[in-house]
mmCIF file of C-alpha atoms in Angstrom:
data_model
loop_
_atom_site.group_PDB
_atom_site.id
_atom_site.type_symbol
_atom_site.label_atom_id
_atom_site.label_comp_id
_atom_site.label_asym_id
_atom_site.label_seq_id
_atom_site.Cartn_x
_atom_site.Cartn_y
_atom_site.Cartn_z
ATOM 1 C CA MET N 1 34.683 -60.506 -69.046
ATOM 2 C CA VAL N 2 32.120 -58.376 -67.202
ATOM 3 C CA THR N 3 30.049 -59.931 -64.453
ATOM 4 C CA VAL N 4 26.749 -58.260 -63.700
ATOM 5 C CA ILE N 5 25.504 -58.636 -60.135
ATOM 6 C CA SER N 6 21.932 -57.712 -59.537
ATOM 7 C CA ARG N 7 20.702 -55.847 -56.457
ATOM 8 C CA TRP N 8 18.951 -58.992 -55.255
ATOM 9 C CA ASP N 9 22.204 -60.960 -55.518
ATOM 10 C CA ARG N 10 24.000 -58.289 -53.485
ATOM 11 C CA GLN N 11 21.404 -58.377 -50.775
ATOM 12 C CA GLN N 12 21.530 -62.184 -50.614
ATOM 13 C CA ARG N 13 25.303 -62.119 -50.363
ATOM 14 C CA GLN N 14 25.167 -59.572 -47.532
ATOM 15 C CA LEU N 15 22.643 -61.705 -45.675
ATOM 16 C CA ARG N 16 24.855 -64.801 -45.961
ATOM 17 C CA LEU N 17 27.853 -62.848 -44.661
ATOM 18 C CA GLN N 18 25.812 -61.483 -41.781
ATOM 19 C CA ARG N 19 24.731 -65.007 -40.770
ATOM 20 C CA HIS N 20 28.380 -66.006 -40.503
ATOM 21 C CA GLY N 21 29.314 -62.828 -38.668
ATOM 22 C CA LEU N 22 31.463 -61.579 -41.515
ATOM 23 C CA PHE N 23 29.392 -58.516 -42.454
ATOM 24 C CA PRO N 24 28.086 -56.335 -39.601
ATOM 25 C CA ARG N 25 24.941 -54.321 -40.040
ATOM 26 C CA LYS N 26 26.764 -51.027 -40.393
ATOM 27 C CA LEU N 27 23.923 -49.177 -41.981
ATOM 28 C CA GLY N 28 21.428 -50.145 -39.278
ATOM 29 C CA LEU N 29 23.810 -49.339 -36.446
ATOM 30 C CA SER N 30 24.767 -45.998 -37.989
ATOM 31 C CA SER N 31 21.147 -44.949 -38.408
ATOM 32 C CA SER N 32 20.277 -45.891 -34.826
ATOM 33 C CA ARG N 33 23.258 -44.003 -33.492
ATOM 34 C CA ARG N 34 22.282 -40.919 -35.434
ATOM 35 C CA LYS N 35 18.746 -41.052 -34.039
ATOM 36 C CA LEU N 36 20.051 -41.555 -30.535
ATOM 37 C CA PHE N 37 22.502 -38.690 -30.916
ATOM 38 C CA ARG N 38 19.786 -36.424 -32.297
ATOM 39 C CA SER N 39 17.445 -37.272 -29.436
ATOM 40 C CA LEU N 40 20.218 -36.612 -26.950
ATOM 41 C CA LEU N 41 20.941 -33.213 -28.493
ATOM 42 C CA ILE N 42 17.267 -32.257 -28.404
ATOM 43 C CA THR N 43 16.994 -33.319 -24.766
ATOM 44 C CA LEU N 44 20.095 -31.349 -23.807
ATOM 45 C CA ALA N 45 18.799 -28.302 -25.698
ATOM 46 C CA ILE N 46 15.492 -28.456 -23.830
ATOM 47 C CA ILE N 47 17.287 -28.829 -20.501
ATOM 48 C CA ALA N 48 19.508 -25.853 -21.364
ATOM 49 C CA ILE N 49 16.565 -23.649 -22.374
ATOM 50 C CA LEU N 50 14.253 -24.402 -19.441
ATOM 51 C CA PRO N 51 16.185 -22.560 -16.666
ATOM 52 C CA PRO N 52 16.484 -19.257 -18.619
ATOM 53 C CA LEU N 53 12.806 -19.459 -19.570
ATOM 54 C CA TYR N 54 11.816 -20.117 -15.966
ATOM 55 C CA PHE N 55 14.002 -17.240 -14.771
ATOM 56 C CA HIS N 56 12.586 -14.904 -17.436
ATOM 57 C CA PHE N 57 8.950 -15.581 -16.576
ATOM 58 C CA SER N 58 9.645 -15.529 -12.836
ATOM 59 C CA LEU N 59 11.353 -12.153 -13.175
ATOM 60 C CA ARG N 60 8.519 -10.858 -15.312
ATOM 61 C CA ARG N 61 6.009 -12.025 -12.725
ATOM 62 C CA PHE N 62 8.031 -10.344 -9.970
ATOM 63 C CA HIS N 63 8.076 -7.050 -11.897
ATOM 64 C CA GLN N 64 4.316 -7.232 -12.419
ATOM 65 C CA ILE N 65 3.720 -7.765 -8.706
ATOM 66 C CA GLN N 66 6.171 -4.994 -7.848
ATOM 67 C CA LEU N 67 4.505 -2.616 -10.284
ATOM 68 C CA ARG N 68 1.096 -3.405 -8.844
ATOM 69 C CA ASN N 69 2.247 -2.884 -5.262
ATOM 70 C CA CYS N 70 4.578 0.071 -5.836
ATOM 71 C CA GLY N 71 3.131 1.663 -8.948
ATOM 72 C CA TRP N 72 2.131 4.699 -6.919
ATOM 73 C CA MET N 73 5.834 5.572 -6.673
ATOM 74 C CA GLN N 74 5.813 6.318 -10.392
ATOM 75 C CA SER N 75 3.039 8.860 -9.734
ATOM 76 C CA PRO N 76 3.483 9.884 -6.103
ATOM 77 C CA PRO N 77 0.563 11.570 -4.325
ATOM 78 C CA LEU N 78 0.420 15.319 -3.938
ATOM 79 C CA VAL N 79 1.558 16.651 -0.584
ATOM 80 C CA CYS N 80 -1.040 19.216 0.389
ATOM 81 C CA ALA N 81 -0.775 21.579 3.360
ATOM 82 C CA HIS N 82 -4.150 22.168 5.020
ATOM 83 C CA GLY N 83 -4.244 25.857 5.832
ATOM 84 C CA GLY N 84 -0.502 25.998 5.192
ATOM 85 C CA ASP N 85 2.027 24.659 7.686
ATOM 86 C CA SER N 86 0.366 25.278 11.041
ATOM 87 C CA THR N 87 3.093 23.667 13.170
ATOM 88 C CA LYS N 88 4.881 26.996 13.609
ATOM 89 C CA ALA N 89 2.236 29.479 12.523
ATOM 90 C CA PHE N 90 -1.481 30.036 12.880
ATOM 91 C CA PRO N 91 -3.520 28.267 10.133
ATOM 92 C CA ASN N 92 -4.437 30.257 7.033
ATOM 93 C CA THR N 93 -1.983 33.062 7.736
ATOM 94 C CA MET N 94 0.792 34.289 5.461
ATOM 95 C CA ASN N 95 3.370 32.774 7.802
ATOM 96 C CA ALA N 96 1.652 29.382 7.587
ATOM 97 C CA TYR N 97 1.590 29.574 3.779
ATOM 98 C CA ASN N 98 5.217 30.671 3.634
ATOM 99 C CA ASN N 99 6.316 27.801 5.900
ATOM 100 C CA ALA N 100 4.463 25.330 3.680
ATOM 101 C CA LEU N 101 6.068 26.715 0.525
ATOM 102 C CA SER N 102 9.498 26.499 2.144
ATOM 103 C CA SER N 103 8.814 22.813 2.858
ATOM 104 C CA GLY N 104 8.242 22.172 -0.853
ATOM 105 C CA VAL N 105 4.592 21.107 -0.707
ATOM 106 C CA ASP N 106 2.736 20.398 -3.956
ATOM 107 C CA CYS N 107 -0.485 22.143 -3.023
ATOM 108 C CA ILE N 108 -2.074 24.290 -0.350
ATOM 109 C CA GLU N 109 -5.645 24.033 0.882
ATOM 110 C CA ILE N 110 -7.241 27.341 1.869
ATOM 111 C CA ASP N 111 -10.453 27.620 3.866
ATOM 112 C CA VAL N 112 -12.885 30.179 2.432
ATOM 113 C CA SER N 113 -15.493 31.926 4.574
ATOM 114 C CA ARG N 114 -17.611 34.981 3.824
ATOM 115 C CA SER N 115 -18.047 37.888 6.222
ATOM 116 C CA SER N 116 -21.399 39.480 6.905
ATOM 117 C CA ASP N 117 -20.602 42.230 4.385
ATOM 118 C CA GLY N 118 -19.632 39.730 1.658
ATOM 119 C CA VAL N 119 -15.826 39.747 1.871
ATOM 120 C CA LEU N 120 -14.102 36.380 1.391
ATOM 121 C CA PHE N 121 -11.503 35.532 4.037
ATOM 122 C CA ALA N 122 -9.019 32.670 4.387
ATOM 123 C CA LEU N 123 -10.560 31.655 7.679
ATOM 124 C CA HIS N 124 -12.374 28.733 9.294
ATOM 125 C CA ASP N 125 -15.019 29.187 12.000
ATOM 126 C CA ARG N 126 -12.982 26.871 14.223
ATOM 127 C CA ASP N 127 -9.914 29.105 13.914
ATOM 128 C CA LEU N 128 -11.993 32.236 14.488
ATOM 129 C CA GLN N 129 -13.288 30.714 17.721
ATOM 130 C CA ARG N 130 -9.737 29.960 18.765
ATOM 131 C CA ILE N 131 -8.658 33.540 18.093
ATOM 132 C CA SER N 132 -11.641 35.144 19.803
ATOM 133 C CA GLY N 133 -12.001 32.644 22.632
ATOM 134 C CA ASN N 134 -15.717 32.476 21.830
ATOM 135 C CA SER N 135 -16.997 29.010 20.869
ATOM 136 C CA THR N 136 -20.058 30.484 19.154
ATOM 137 C CA SER N 137 -18.228 32.900 16.851
ATOM 138 C CA ARG N 138 -18.980 32.625 13.131
ATOM 139 C CA VAL N 139 -17.213 34.391 10.285
ATOM 140 C CA GLY N 140 -20.581 35.217 8.751
ATOM 141 C CA TYR N 141 -21.596 37.244 11.796
ATOM 142 C CA LEU N 142 -18.621 39.641 11.575
ATOM 143 C CA THR N 143 -17.792 42.387 9.121
ATOM 144 C CA MET N 144 -14.521 42.723 7.245
ATOM 145 C CA GLU N 145 -13.335 45.420 9.654
ATOM 146 C CA GLU N 146 -14.240 43.388 12.742
ATOM 147 C CA ILE N 147 -12.338 40.345 11.477
ATOM 148 C CA ALA N 148 -9.249 42.399 10.663
ATOM 149 C CA ASP N 149 -9.343 44.137 14.047
ATOM 150 C CA LEU N 150 -9.874 40.842 15.871
ATOM 151 C CA GLY N 151 -6.683 39.325 14.504
ATOM 152 C CA SER N 152 -4.597 42.395 15.288
ATOM 153 C CA SER N 153 -5.926 42.965 18.818
ATOM 154 C CA LEU N 154 -5.714 39.378 20.070
ATOM 155 C CA GLN N 155 -2.565 38.024 18.430
ATOM 156 C CA HIS N 156 -0.341 38.726 21.453
ATOM 157 C CA SER N 157 -2.448 36.503 23.697
ATOM 158 C CA LEU N 158 -1.898 33.443 21.475
ATOM 159 C CA GLU N 159 1.083 31.131 21.092
ATOM 160 C CA PHE N 160 1.525 32.444 17.534
ATOM 161 C CA HIS N 161 1.990 36.150 17.187
ATOM 162 C CA ASP N 162 1.101 36.537 13.504
ATOM 163 C CA VAL N 163 -2.633 35.928 13.222
ATOM 164 C CA ASN N 164 -3.417 38.625 10.692
ATOM 165 C CA ILE N 165 -6.237 37.130 8.648
ATOM 166 C CA PRO N 166 -5.780 37.507 4.868
ATOM 167 C CA THR N 167 -8.533 37.851 2.330
ATOM 168 C CA ILE N 168 -8.819 35.110 -0.266
ATOM 169 C CA GLU N 169 -7.475 37.452 -2.913
ATOM 170 C CA ASP N 170 -4.324 38.170 -0.886
ATOM 171 C CA ALA N 171 -3.841 34.484 -0.033
ATOM 172 C CA LEU N 172 -4.151 33.400 -3.672
ATOM 173 C CA LYS N 173 -1.712 36.049 -4.854
ATOM 174 C CA PHE N 174 0.804 34.782 -2.324
ATOM 175 C CA VAL N 175 0.641 31.037 -3.038
ATOM 176 C CA SER N 176 -0.752 30.445 -6.527
ATOM 177 C CA GLY N 177 2.520 30.956 -8.389
ATOM 178 C CA SER N 178 4.518 28.638 -6.137
ATOM 179 C CA VAL N 179 2.508 25.392 -5.969
ATOM 180 C CA ARG N 180 1.083 22.948 -8.497
ATOM 181 C CA GLN N 181 -2.422 23.178 -7.089
ATOM 182 C CA VAL N 182 -4.514 25.330 -4.771
ATOM 183 C CA ILE N 183 -7.618 23.849 -3.145
ATOM 184 C CA LEU N 184 -10.308 26.231 -1.917
ATOM 185 C CA ASP N 185 -12.522 24.687 0.764
ATOM 186 C CA ALA N 186 -15.709 26.756 0.834
ATOM 187 C CA LYS N 187 -17.232 27.007 4.306
ATOM 188 C CA VAL N 188 -20.951 27.617 4.140
ATOM 189 C CA GLY N 189 -22.251 29.677 7.044
ATOM 190 C CA PRO N 190 -24.621 32.414 8.176
ATOM 191 C CA PRO N 191 -26.083 34.732 7.278
ATOM 192 C CA LEU N 192 -26.073 34.036 3.512
ATOM 193 C CA PHE N 193 -24.952 30.389 3.650
ATOM 194 C CA GLU N 194 -24.310 29.049 0.127
ATOM 195 C CA LYS N 195 -26.179 31.840 -1.666
ATOM 196 C CA GLY N 196 -23.835 33.150 -4.366
ATOM 197 C CA LEU N 197 -20.764 31.770 -2.565
ATOM 198 C CA ALA N 198 -19.438 29.766 -5.519
ATOM 199 C CA LYS N 199 -19.915 32.745 -7.819
ATOM 200 C CA ASP N 200 -18.075 35.007 -5.378
ATOM 201 C CA ILE N 201 -15.153 32.571 -5.137
ATOM 202 C CA LEU N 202 -14.872 32.181 -8.921
ATOM 203 C CA SER N 203 -14.870 35.945 -9.339
ATOM 204 C CA VAL N 204 -11.651 36.339 -7.330
#
């Protein structure tokens, strides 16, 4: 004999057993436990992920600040010797240029002045006045021969003995192959001032 029990009958039977404490609500308890366990896992996962994320973004922020403050170290500035190294030699002399090159500078700045007969010298009016002892001396008032003779005749009276004044052509030949950059600082002065000076410099 086969007895057929409907779904409704089963549910009613389970309810009666539950009222008498004979049939615990296993399905309900199991589902709640699974939800609780899942929530716990998610919470633990979030807690585990937060510190690495915080560390990652903090480190990234630190690198950005460091790059902004110290980025120049990736492209350091050029070290340029004004008139060469004049600590042990007279400015704009071969000795000054040689000392600067020996120090490993990136560039050398050379003052450019024009004599009264149009020759370009590596010389500043200030340095000419120091050599001659005359505060009114100007490169543009002297000829090429006078400038050359002035350096040779007065060098022994100065703290630096080598004050032979090179022409721009000689100075460029000496330094241009040994530095990354050469800066020519054109000094405008009498008697021609800026007339044709740029053209003369570019023609060297």
